[in-house]
Amino acid sequence: MPRFCSKICLIILDGWGIGKKDFSNAIHRAGTPNIDWIKKYYPMISLQASGIAVGLPFNKAGNSEVGHLTLGTGQILYQYSVRISQSIQNGSFFQNPALLEIYNHVKKNNSTLHLAGLLSDNIVHSSYKHLIALLD
C-alpha cells in the first residue's frame, strides 16, 4: 500500500513564473534562498497558467483571476470571453433570448440602445469582436 504524506502545503507565487536562468530573469538574478531550499527538499510541480490550460485561447497569457479559478475548480473553466466568442462562432450568440428580447423591444418602440462595456483585443476580459457581433 502506498504511503501518503499527512500534510500538504499549496504555495501560490503570483507572477513568479519559470524562465531562463540568465540575466533576463529578475527572479533568478535576485537570489531566492528560501524558495530554493523548499524546492530542494520538498516535491513540487509547476502548472500551466496560460492558454487553453486555464480556459483562454491558445498562447494567451493568463492572470491571477483565471489561475485561481482553475485551481479552485480543479478543471479547465472556459472564461466568459472565450464562451462568448465560441457562441458567436457557432451562431448561438445571435439566438440568445435576452439579446433578442432587447433587440425586439428597441425595434418595436423605436428606442435607443446604449451599450457599455470593455473594449480590447486582450481576450481575458473582453474582445472588440464581441462589440462587432452585438452591432451585427
mmCIF file of N, CA and C in Angstrom:
data_model
loop_
_atom_site.group_PDB
_atom_site.id
_atom_site.type_symbol
_atom_site.label_atom_id
_atom_site.label_comp_id
_atom_site.label_asym_id
_atom_site.label_seq_id
_atom_site.Cartn_x
_atom_site.Cartn_y
_atom_site.Cartn_z
ATOM 1 N N MET A 1 0.851 -1.177 0.000
ATOM 2 C CA MET A 1 0.000 0.000 0.000
ATOM 3 C C MET A 1 0.899 1.243 0.000
ATOM 4 N N PRO A 2 0.615 2.225 -0.877
ATOM 5 C CA PRO A 2 1.451 3.424 -0.923
ATOM 6 C C PRO A 2 1.304 4.260 0.340
ATOM 7 N N ARG A 3 2.381 4.925 0.692
ATOM 8 C CA ARG A 3 2.385 5.780 1.874
ATOM 9 C C ARG A 3 2.197 7.231 1.428
ATOM 10 N N PHE A 4 1.246 7.911 2.041
ATOM 11 C CA PHE A 4 0.955 9.289 1.686
ATOM 12 C C PHE A 4 1.357 10.221 2.816
ATOM 13 N N CYS A 5 1.738 11.425 2.461
ATOM 14 C CA CYS A 5 2.034 12.447 3.468
ATOM 15 C C CYS A 5 0.740 12.858 4.152
ATOM 16 N N SER A 6 0.843 13.194 5.413
ATOM 17 C CA SER A 6 -0.356 13.606 6.134
ATOM 18 C C SER A 6 -0.591 15.110 6.044
ATOM 19 N N LYS A 7 0.394 15.850 5.574
ATOM 20 C CA LYS A 7 0.247 17.298 5.453
ATOM 21 C C LYS A 7 0.671 17.738 4.059
ATOM 22 N N ILE A 8 0.028 18.783 3.601
ATOM 23 C CA ILE A 8 0.364 19.341 2.292
ATOM 24 C C ILE A 8 0.271 20.859 2.391
ATOM 25 N N CYS A 9 1.098 21.533 1.645
ATOM 26 C CA CYS A 9 1.081 22.991 1.622
ATOM 27 C C CYS A 9 1.047 23.438 0.166
ATOM 28 N N LEU A 10 0.054 24.210 -0.184
ATOM 29 C CA LEU A 10 -0.052 24.767 -1.524
ATOM 30 C C LEU A 10 0.493 26.189 -1.474
ATOM 31 N N ILE A 11 1.562 26.427 -2.206
ATOM 32 C CA ILE A 11 2.169 27.755 -2.252
ATOM 33 C C ILE A 11 1.946 28.322 -3.647
ATOM 34 N N ILE A 12 1.217 29.418 -3.719
ATOM 35 C CA ILE A 12 0.965 30.080 -5.000
ATOM 36 C C ILE A 12 1.806 31.347 -5.034
ATOM 37 N N LEU A 13 2.679 31.423 -6.001
ATOM 38 C CA LEU A 13 3.540 32.592 -6.152
ATOM 39 C C LEU A 13 3.103 33.363 -7.394
ATOM 40 N N ASP A 14 2.121 34.230 -7.224
ATOM 41 C CA ASP A 14 1.604 35.014 -8.348
ATOM 42 C C ASP A 14 2.717 35.803 -9.013
ATOM 43 N N GLY A 15 2.786 35.687 -10.325
ATOM 44 C CA GLY A 15 3.763 36.448 -11.084
ATOM 45 C C GLY A 15 5.166 35.885 -11.064
ATOM 46 N N TRP A 16 5.372 34.780 -10.387
ATOM 47 C CA TRP A 16 6.714 34.218 -10.251
ATOM 48 C C TRP A 16 7.220 33.708 -11.591
ATOM 49 N N GLY A 17 6.530 32.819 -12.179
ATOM 50 C CA GLY A 17 6.932 32.285 -13.479
ATOM 51 C C GLY A 17 8.177 31.418 -13.400
ATOM 52 N N ILE A 18 8.388 30.650 -14.427
ATOM 53 C CA ILE A 18 9.584 29.823 -14.539
ATOM 54 C C ILE A 18 10.215 30.175 -15.873
ATOM 55 N N GLY A 19 11.382 30.760 -15.812
ATOM 56 C CA GLY A 19 12.033 31.214 -17.040
ATOM 57 C C GLY A 19 13.480 30.773 -17.109
ATOM 58 N N LYS A 20 14.174 31.337 -18.070
ATOM 59 C CA LYS A 20 15.592 31.032 -18.245
ATOM 60 C C LYS A 20 16.376 31.498 -17.030
ATOM 61 N N LYS A 21 17.418 30.768 -16.717
ATOM 62 C CA LYS A 21 18.281 31.162 -15.604
ATOM 63 C C LYS A 21 19.431 31.992 -16.168
ATOM 64 N N ASP A 22 19.086 33.211 -16.590
ATOM 65 C CA ASP A 22 20.100 34.111 -17.134
ATOM 66 C C ASP A 22 19.803 35.539 -16.682
ATOM 67 N N PHE A 23 20.543 36.496 -17.196
ATOM 68 C CA PHE A 23 20.424 37.890 -16.765
ATOM 69 C C PHE A 23 19.049 38.499 -17.028
ATOM 70 N N SER A 24 18.281 37.920 -17.943
ATOM 71 C CA SER A 24 16.964 38.471 -18.269
ATOM 72 C C SER A 24 15.891 38.090 -17.249
ATOM 73 N N ASN A 25 16.200 37.179 -16.349
ATOM 74 C CA ASN A 25 15.239 36.673 -15.378
ATOM 75 C C ASN A 25 15.485 37.335 -14.019
ATOM 76 N N ALA A 26 14.616 38.275 -13.652
ATOM 77 C CA ALA A 26 14.783 39.023 -12.403
ATOM 78 C C ALA A 26 14.745 38.115 -11.178
ATOM 79 N N ILE A 27 13.922 37.102 -11.194
ATOM 80 C CA ILE A 27 13.834 36.194 -10.044
ATOM 81 C C ILE A 27 15.130 35.414 -9.886
ATOM 82 N N HIS A 28 15.676 34.932 -10.983
ATOM 83 C CA HIS A 28 16.954 34.217 -10.942
ATOM 84 C C HIS A 28 18.062 35.142 -10.439
ATOM 85 N N ARG A 29 18.063 36.368 -10.896
ATOM 86 C CA ARG A 29 19.097 37.329 -10.503
ATOM 87 C C ARG A 29 18.962 37.747 -9.044
ATOM 88 N N ALA A 30 17.738 37.746 -8.516
ATOM 89 C CA ALA A 30 17.505 38.220 -7.155
ATOM 90 C C ALA A 30 18.084 37.277 -6.108
ATOM 91 N N GLY A 31 18.127 36.009 -6.404
ATOM 92 C CA GLY A 31 18.550 35.049 -5.390
ATOM 93 C C GLY A 31 17.383 34.771 -4.456
ATOM 94 N N THR A 32 17.011 33.522 -4.356
ATOM 95 C CA THR A 32 15.834 33.157 -3.563
ATOM 96 C C THR A 32 16.162 31.950 -2.684
ATOM 97 N N PRO A 33 16.975 32.147 -1.656
ATOM 98 C CA PRO A 33 17.431 31.001 -0.859
ATOM 99 C C PRO A 33 16.309 30.203 -0.197
ATOM 100 N N ASN A 34 15.270 30.858 0.283
ATOM 101 C CA ASN A 34 14.188 30.117 0.948
ATOM 102 C C ASN A 34 13.417 29.253 -0.043
ATOM 103 N N ILE A 35 13.057 29.835 -1.180
ATOM 104 C CA ILE A 35 12.348 29.057 -2.201
ATOM 105 C C ILE A 35 13.259 27.963 -2.741
ATOM 106 N N ASP A 36 14.529 28.266 -2.943
ATOM 107 C CA ASP A 36 15.479 27.252 -3.418
ATOM 108 C C ASP A 36 15.544 26.077 -2.443
ATOM 109 N N TRP A 37 15.537 26.365 -1.146
ATOM 110 C CA TRP A 37 15.583 25.309 -0.132
ATOM 111 C C TRP A 37 14.315 24.461 -0.189
ATOM 112 N N ILE A 38 13.154 25.113 -0.286
ATOM 113 C CA ILE A 38 11.884 24.374 -0.371
ATOM 114 C C ILE A 38 11.884 23.471 -1.599
ATOM 115 N N LYS A 39 12.324 24.004 -2.740
ATOM 116 C CA LYS A 39 12.351 23.216 -3.975
ATOM 117 C C LYS A 39 13.315 22.033 -3.870
ATOM 118 N N LYS A 40 14.387 22.208 -3.114
ATOM 119 C CA LYS A 40 15.384 21.140 -2.982
ATOM 120 C C LYS A 40 14.885 19.995 -2.101
ATOM 121 N N TYR A 41 14.166 20.318 -1.035
ATOM 122 C CA TYR A 41 13.806 19.297 -0.054
ATOM 123 C C TYR A 41 12.353 18.818 -0.093
ATOM 124 N N TYR A 42 11.539 19.447 -0.907
ATOM 125 C CA TYR A 42 10.139 19.045 -0.972
ATOM 126 C C TYR A 42 9.706 18.882 -2.423
ATOM 127 N N PRO A 43 8.810 17.918 -2.667
ATOM 128 C CA PRO A 43 8.331 17.747 -4.050
ATOM 129 C C PRO A 43 7.549 18.976 -4.497
ATOM 130 N N MET A 44 7.673 19.290 -5.750
ATOM 131 C CA MET A 44 6.959 20.436 -6.303
ATOM 132 C C MET A 44 6.576 20.152 -7.739
ATOM 133 N N ILE A 45 5.639 20.930 -8.218
ATOM 134 C CA ILE A 45 5.232 20.825 -9.611
ATOM 135 C C ILE A 45 4.855 22.231 -10.074
ATOM 136 N N SER A 46 5.144 22.514 -11.306
ATOM 137 C CA SER A 46 4.705 23.792 -11.867
ATOM 138 C C SER A 46 3.451 23.533 -12.692
ATOM 139 N N LEU A 47 2.615 24.528 -12.782
ATOM 140 C CA LEU A 47 1.356 24.402 -13.504
ATOM 141 C C LEU A 47 1.347 25.337 -14.702
ATOM 142 N N GLN A 48 0.693 24.913 -15.753
ATOM 143 C CA GLN A 48 0.497 25.779 -16.916
ATOM 144 C C GLN A 48 -0.505 26.853 -16.518
ATOM 145 N N ALA A 49 -0.164 28.114 -16.698
ATOM 146 C CA ALA A 49 -1.019 29.205 -16.225
ATOM 147 C C ALA A 49 -1.488 30.126 -17.343
ATOM 148 N N SER A 50 -1.516 29.602 -18.559
ATOM 149 C CA SER A 50 -1.963 30.428 -19.680
ATOM 150 C C SER A 50 -2.622 29.545 -20.730
ATOM 151 N N GLY A 51 -3.208 30.185 -21.715
ATOM 152 C CA GLY A 51 -3.791 29.454 -22.835
ATOM 153 C C GLY A 51 -4.923 28.523 -22.452
ATOM 154 N N ILE A 52 -5.048 27.448 -23.209
ATOM 155 C CA ILE A 52 -6.184 26.541 -23.031
ATOM 156 C C ILE A 52 -6.188 25.844 -21.674
ATOM 157 N N ALA A 53 -5.034 25.778 -21.005
ATOM 158 C CA ALA A 53 -4.975 25.140 -19.688
ATOM 159 C C ALA A 53 -5.817 25.873 -18.652
ATOM 160 N N VAL A 54 -6.050 27.171 -18.874
ATOM 161 C CA VAL A 54 -6.865 27.955 -17.939
ATOM 162 C C VAL A 54 -8.102 28.544 -18.613
ATOM 163 N N GLY A 55 -8.500 27.944 -19.734
ATOM 164 C CA GLY A 55 -9.737 28.353 -20.390
ATOM 165 C C GLY A 55 -9.632 29.581 -21.268
ATOM 166 N N LEU A 56 -8.416 29.891 -21.713
ATOM 167 C CA LEU A 56 -8.197 31.012 -22.625
ATOM 168 C C LEU A 56 -7.789 30.478 -23.988
ATOM 169 N N PRO A 57 -7.813 31.323 -25.016
ATOM 170 C CA PRO A 57 -7.333 30.861 -26.318
ATOM 171 C C PRO A 57 -5.858 30.465 -26.255
ATOM 172 N N PHE A 58 -5.448 29.598 -27.161
ATOM 173 C CA PHE A 58 -4.065 29.134 -27.238
ATOM 174 C C PHE A 58 -3.109 30.321 -27.258
ATOM 175 N N ASN A 59 -2.081 30.242 -26.457
ATOM 176 C CA ASN A 59 -0.998 31.232 -26.411
ATOM 177 C C ASN A 59 -1.385 32.574 -25.795
ATOM 178 N N LYS A 60 -2.539 32.685 -25.161
ATOM 179 C CA LYS A 60 -2.918 33.924 -24.486
ATOM 180 C C LYS A 60 -2.478 33.853 -23.032
ATOM 181 N N ALA A 61 -1.855 34.922 -22.571
ATOM 182 C CA ALA A 61 -1.371 34.972 -21.196
ATOM 183 C C ALA A 61 -2.536 34.954 -20.218
ATOM 184 N N GLY A 62 -2.350 34.244 -19.129
ATOM 185 C CA GLY A 62 -3.355 34.218 -18.079
ATOM 186 C C GLY A 62 -3.124 35.354 -17.094
ATOM 187 N N ASN A 63 -3.861 35.330 -16.009
ATOM 188 C CA ASN A 63 -3.677 36.292 -14.925
ATOM 189 C C ASN A 63 -4.081 35.606 -13.624
ATOM 190 N N SER A 64 -3.973 36.325 -12.526
ATOM 191 C CA SER A 64 -4.296 35.726 -11.227
ATOM 192 C C SER A 64 -5.713 35.186 -11.183
ATOM 193 N N GLU A 65 -6.644 35.956 -11.704
ATOM 194 C CA GLU A 65 -8.055 35.554 -11.647
ATOM 195 C C GLU A 65 -8.289 34.210 -12.324
ATOM 196 N N VAL A 66 -7.843 34.060 -13.562
ATOM 197 C CA VAL A 66 -8.102 32.806 -14.269
ATOM 198 C C VAL A 66 -7.321 31.655 -13.645
ATOM 199 N N GLY A 67 -6.132 31.933 -13.152
ATOM 200 C CA GLY A 67 -5.354 30.887 -12.484
ATOM 201 C C GLY A 67 -6.021 30.391 -11.217
ATOM 202 N N HIS A 68 -6.510 31.318 -10.410
ATOM 203 C CA HIS A 68 -7.166 30.934 -9.160
ATOM 204 C C HIS A 68 -8.488 30.219 -9.420
ATOM 205 N N LEU A 69 -9.235 30.656 -10.431
ATOM 206 C CA LEU A 69 -10.480 29.958 -10.784
ATOM 207 C C LEU A 69 -10.195 28.522 -11.202
ATOM 208 N N THR A 70 -9.146 28.334 -11.988
ATOM 209 C CA THR A 70 -8.796 26.991 -12.449
ATOM 210 C C THR A 70 -8.365 26.119 -11.281
ATOM 211 N N LEU A 71 -7.538 26.658 -10.395
ATOM 212 C CA LEU A 71 -7.132 25.896 -9.211
ATOM 213 C C LEU A 71 -8.338 25.555 -8.344
ATOM 214 N N GLY A 72 -9.218 26.515 -8.158
ATOM 215 C CA GLY A 72 -10.385 26.317 -7.297
ATOM 216 C C GLY A 72 -11.367 25.293 -7.826
ATOM 217 N N THR A 73 -11.540 25.240 -9.138
ATOM 218 C CA THR A 73 -12.492 24.285 -9.712
ATOM 219 C C THR A 73 -11.850 22.937 -9.984
ATOM 220 N N GLY A 74 -10.534 22.920 -10.131
ATOM 221 C CA GLY A 74 -9.841 21.666 -10.412
ATOM 222 C C GLY A 74 -10.029 21.177 -11.836
ATOM 223 N N GLN A 75 -10.487 22.053 -12.703
ATOM 224 C CA GLN A 75 -10.698 21.679 -14.105
ATOM 225 C C GLN A 75 -10.598 22.931 -14.969
ATOM 226 N N ILE A 76 -10.527 22.730 -16.261
ATOM 227 C CA ILE A 76 -10.496 23.869 -17.170
ATOM 228 C C ILE A 76 -11.867 24.519 -17.161
ATOM 229 N N LEU A 77 -11.895 25.791 -16.875
ATOM 230 C CA LEU A 77 -13.133 26.561 -16.865
ATOM 231 C C LEU A 77 -12.990 27.633 -17.936
ATOM 232 N N TYR A 78 -13.704 27.460 -19.041
ATOM 233 C CA TYR A 78 -13.596 28.434 -20.119
ATOM 234 C C TYR A 78 -14.083 29.791 -19.630
ATOM 235 N N GLN A 79 -13.262 30.801 -19.828
ATOM 236 C CA GLN A 79 -13.573 32.146 -19.380
ATOM 237 C C GLN A 79 -14.750 32.706 -20.177
ATOM 238 N N TYR A 80 -15.445 33.680 -19.591
ATOM 239 C CA TYR A 80 -16.624 34.249 -20.237
ATOM 240 C C TYR A 80 -16.317 34.736 -21.645
ATOM 241 N N SER A 81 -15.194 35.420 -21.807
ATOM 242 C CA SER A 81 -14.884 35.956 -23.136
ATOM 243 C C SER A 81 -14.717 34.837 -24.157
ATOM 244 N N VAL A 82 -14.153 33.713 -23.742
ATOM 245 C CA VAL A 82 -13.994 32.567 -24.641
ATOM 246 C C VAL A 82 -15.360 31.973 -24.966
ATOM 247 N N ARG A 83 -16.219 31.844 -23.943
ATOM 248 C CA ARG A 83 -17.564 31.297 -24.175
ATOM 249 C C ARG A 83 -18.377 32.195 -25.109
ATOM 250 N N ILE A 84 -18.232 33.501 -24.947
ATOM 251 C CA ILE A 84 -18.943 34.426 -25.838
ATOM 252 C C ILE A 84 -18.417 34.277 -27.259
ATOM 253 N N SER A 85 -17.094 34.213 -27.408
ATOM 254 C CA SER A 85 -16.502 34.042 -28.747
ATOM 255 C C SER A 85 -16.968 32.743 -29.394
ATOM 256 N N GLN A 86 -17.025 31.665 -28.608
ATOM 257 C CA GLN A 86 -17.497 30.386 -29.145
ATOM 258 C C GLN A 86 -18.958 30.484 -29.585
ATOM 259 N N SER A 87 -19.771 31.194 -28.794
ATOM 260 C CA SER A 87 -21.187 31.319 -29.163
ATOM 261 C C SER A 87 -21.362 32.164 -30.423
ATOM 262 N N ILE A 88 -20.480 33.130 -30.637
ATOM 263 C CA ILE A 88 -20.524 33.921 -31.874
ATOM 264 C C ILE A 88 -20.176 33.021 -33.055
ATOM 265 N N GLN A 89 -19.130 32.202 -32.881
ATOM 266 C CA GLN A 89 -18.688 31.315 -33.965
ATOM 267 C C GLN A 89 -19.738 30.273 -34.326
ATOM 268 N N ASN A 90 -20.411 29.711 -33.312
ATOM 269 C CA ASN A 90 -21.386 28.653 -33.624
ATOM 270 C C ASN A 90 -22.801 29.194 -33.866
ATOM 271 N N GLY A 91 -22.973 30.519 -33.743
ATOM 272 C CA GLY A 91 -24.256 31.141 -34.063
ATOM 273 C C GLY A 91 -25.236 31.252 -32.912
ATOM 274 N N SER A 92 -24.982 30.581 -31.799
ATOM 275 C CA SER A 92 -25.937 30.620 -30.687
ATOM 276 C C SER A 92 -26.023 32.005 -30.047
ATOM 277 N N PHE A 93 -24.985 32.801 -30.183
ATOM 278 C CA PHE A 93 -24.990 34.178 -29.669
ATOM 279 C C PHE A 93 -26.168 34.960 -30.245
ATOM 280 N N PHE A 94 -26.399 34.769 -31.530
ATOM 281 C CA PHE A 94 -27.433 35.525 -32.234
ATOM 282 C C PHE A 94 -28.844 34.987 -31.955
ATOM 283 N N GLN A 95 -28.933 33.891 -31.214
ATOM 284 C CA GLN A 95 -30.221 33.329 -30.808
ATOM 285 C C GLN A 95 -30.441 33.474 -29.302
ATOM 286 N N ASN A 96 -29.571 34.226 -28.634
ATOM 287 C CA ASN A 96 -29.664 34.423 -27.190
ATOM 288 C C ASN A 96 -30.981 35.122 -26.856
ATOM 289 N N PRO A 97 -31.849 34.481 -26.055
ATOM 290 C CA PRO A 97 -33.170 35.050 -25.761
ATOM 291 C C PRO A 97 -33.106 36.457 -25.158
ATOM 292 N N ALA A 98 -32.169 36.713 -24.275
ATOM 293 C CA ALA A 98 -32.074 38.036 -23.650
ATOM 294 C C ALA A 98 -31.717 39.102 -24.680
ATOM 295 N N LEU A 99 -30.765 38.786 -25.551
ATOM 296 C CA LEU A 99 -30.379 39.751 -26.587
ATOM 297 C C LEU A 99 -31.512 39.970 -27.586
ATOM 298 N N LEU A 100 -32.194 38.887 -27.959
ATOM 299 C CA LEU A 100 -33.314 39.013 -28.896
ATOM 300 C C LEU A 100 -34.451 39.849 -28.302
ATOM 301 N N GLU A 101 -34.707 39.676 -27.014
ATOM 302 C CA GLU A 101 -35.759 40.451 -26.349
ATOM 303 C C GLU A 101 -35.418 41.943 -26.361
ATOM 304 N N ILE A 102 -34.172 42.259 -26.063
ATOM 305 C CA ILE A 102 -33.744 43.665 -26.084
ATOM 306 C C ILE A 102 -33.861 44.231 -27.495
ATOM 307 N N TYR A 103 -33.354 43.482 -28.460
ATOM 308 C CA TYR A 103 -33.394 43.925 -29.858
ATOM 309 C C TYR A 103 -34.836 44.182 -30.302
ATOM 310 N N ASN A 104 -35.718 43.248 -30.000
ATOM 311 C CA ASN A 104 -37.124 43.386 -30.396
ATOM 312 C C ASN A 104 -37.801 44.569 -29.702
ATOM 313 N N HIS A 105 -37.464 44.787 -28.436
ATOM 314 C CA HIS A 105 -38.032 45.920 -27.696
ATOM 315 C C HIS A 105 -37.601 47.245 -28.333
ATOM 316 N N VAL A 106 -36.314 47.368 -28.634
ATOM 317 C CA VAL A 106 -35.790 48.595 -29.243
ATOM 318 C C VAL A 106 -36.439 48.833 -30.600
ATOM 319 N N LYS A 107 -36.546 47.774 -31.387
ATOM 320 C CA LYS A 107 -37.135 47.895 -32.728
ATOM 321 C C LYS A 107 -38.623 48.264 -32.643
ATOM 322 N N LYS A 108 -39.353 47.582 -31.778
ATOM 323 C CA LYS A 108 -40.796 47.802 -31.641
ATOM 324 C C LYS A 108 -41.111 49.218 -31.163
ATOM 325 N N ASN A 109 -40.305 49.721 -30.225
ATOM 326 C CA ASN A 109 -40.562 51.027 -29.616
ATOM 327 C C ASN A 109 -39.751 52.162 -30.244
ATOM 328 N N ASN A 110 -39.020 51.835 -31.308
ATOM 329 C CA ASN A 110 -38.179 52.827 -31.976
ATOM 330 C C ASN A 110 -37.343 53.606 -30.958
ATOM 331 N N SER A 111 -36.750 52.855 -30.019
ATOM 332 C CA SER A 111 -35.990 53.481 -28.938
ATOM 333 C C SER A 111 -34.487 53.321 -29.176
ATOM 334 N N THR A 112 -33.722 53.805 -28.240
ATOM 335 C CA THR A 112 -32.264 53.796 -28.348
ATOM 336 C C THR A 112 -31.688 52.741 -27.417
ATOM 337 N N LEU A 113 -30.680 52.061 -27.877
ATOM 338 C CA LEU A 113 -29.973 51.072 -27.061
ATOM 339 C C LEU A 113 -28.588 51.617 -26.753
ATOM 340 N N HIS A 114 -28.249 51.681 -25.477
ATOM 341 C CA HIS A 114 -26.928 52.132 -25.052
ATOM 342 C C HIS A 114 -26.113 50.906 -24.642
ATOM 343 N N LEU A 115 -24.949 50.764 -25.222
ATOM 344 C CA LEU A 115 -24.056 49.657 -24.892
ATOM 345 C C LEU A 115 -22.902 50.186 -24.056
ATOM 346 N N ALA A 116 -22.585 49.493 -22.977
ATOM 347 C CA ALA A 116 -21.446 49.863 -22.138
ATOM 348 C C ALA A 116 -20.675 48.596 -21.819
ATOM 349 N N GLY A 117 -19.380 48.684 -21.848
ATOM 350 C CA GLY A 117 -18.574 47.513 -21.533
ATOM 351 C C GLY A 117 -17.112 47.758 -21.810
ATOM 352 N N LEU A 118 -16.341 46.710 -21.740
ATOM 353 C CA LEU A 118 -14.910 46.782 -22.013
ATOM 354 C C LEU A 118 -14.665 46.560 -23.496
ATOM 355 N N LEU A 119 -13.621 47.181 -23.995
ATOM 356 C CA LEU A 119 -13.290 47.051 -25.406
ATOM 357 C C LEU A 119 -11.780 46.900 -25.536
ATOM 358 N N SER A 120 -11.336 45.721 -25.960
ATOM 359 C CA SER A 120 -9.906 45.487 -26.158
ATOM 360 C C SER A 120 -9.738 44.259 -27.037
ATOM 361 N N ASP A 121 -8.500 43.969 -27.360
ATOM 362 C CA ASP A 121 -8.224 42.731 -28.085
ATOM 363 C C ASP A 121 -7.430 41.766 -27.211
ATOM 364 N N ASN A 122 -7.463 41.995 -25.900
ATOM 365 C CA ASN A 122 -6.709 41.173 -24.959
ATOM 366 C C ASN A 122 -7.325 39.797 -24.758
ATOM 367 N N ILE A 123 -8.613 39.662 -24.841
ATOM 368 C CA ILE A 123 -9.380 38.419 -24.735
ATOM 369 C C ILE A 123 -9.620 37.965 -23.295
ATOM 370 N N VAL A 124 -8.803 38.327 -22.332
ATOM 371 C CA VAL A 124 -9.025 37.832 -20.974
ATOM 372 C C VAL A 124 -10.371 38.311 -20.442
ATOM 373 N N HIS A 125 -10.678 39.586 -20.582
ATOM 374 C CA HIS A 125 -11.946 40.116 -20.085
ATOM 375 C C HIS A 125 -12.864 40.640 -21.181
ATOM 376 N N SER A 126 -12.331 40.886 -22.346
ATOM 377 C CA SER A 126 -13.168 41.459 -23.399
ATOM 378 C C SER A 126 -12.528 41.243 -24.765
ATOM 379 N N SER A 127 -13.333 41.508 -25.776
ATOM 380 C CA SER A 127 -12.849 41.427 -27.149
ATOM 381 C C SER A 127 -13.657 42.392 -28.003
ATOM 382 N N TYR A 128 -12.979 43.149 -28.832
ATOM 383 C CA TYR A 128 -13.689 44.070 -29.723
ATOM 384 C C TYR A 128 -14.609 43.301 -30.670
ATOM 385 N N LYS A 129 -14.308 42.032 -30.916
ATOM 386 C CA LYS A 129 -15.155 41.212 -31.790
ATOM 387 C C LYS A 129 -16.544 41.004 -31.185
ATOM 388 N N HIS A 130 -16.642 41.064 -29.863
ATOM 389 C CA HIS A 130 -17.946 40.924 -29.209
ATOM 390 C C HIS A 130 -18.826 42.128 -29.537
ATOM 391 N N LEU A 131 -18.235 43.326 -29.558
ATOM 392 C CA LEU A 131 -18.999 44.517 -29.922
ATOM 393 C C LEU A 131 -19.468 44.426 -31.373
ATOM 394 N N ILE A 132 -18.584 43.973 -32.240
ATOM 395 C CA ILE A 132 -18.951 43.827 -33.654
ATOM 396 C C ILE A 132 -20.139 42.874 -33.791
ATOM 397 N N ALA A 133 -20.122 41.774 -33.034
ATOM 398 C CA ALA A 133 -21.237 40.813 -33.083
ATOM 399 C C ALA A 133 -22.526 41.445 -32.567
ATOM 400 N N LEU A 134 -22.430 42.253 -31.508
ATOM 401 C CA LEU A 134 -23.623 42.933 -30.991
ATOM 402 C C LEU A 134 -24.204 43.883 -32.029
ATOM 403 N N LEU A 135 -23.331 44.553 -32.762
ATOM 404 C CA LEU A 135 -23.794 45.508 -33.769
ATOM 405 C C LEU A 135 -24.376 44.808 -34.992
ATOM 406 N N ASP A 136 -23.928 43.578 -35.239
ATOM 407 C CA ASP A 136 -24.475 42.796 -36.363
ATOM 408 C C ASP A 136 -25.918 42.452 -36.081
#
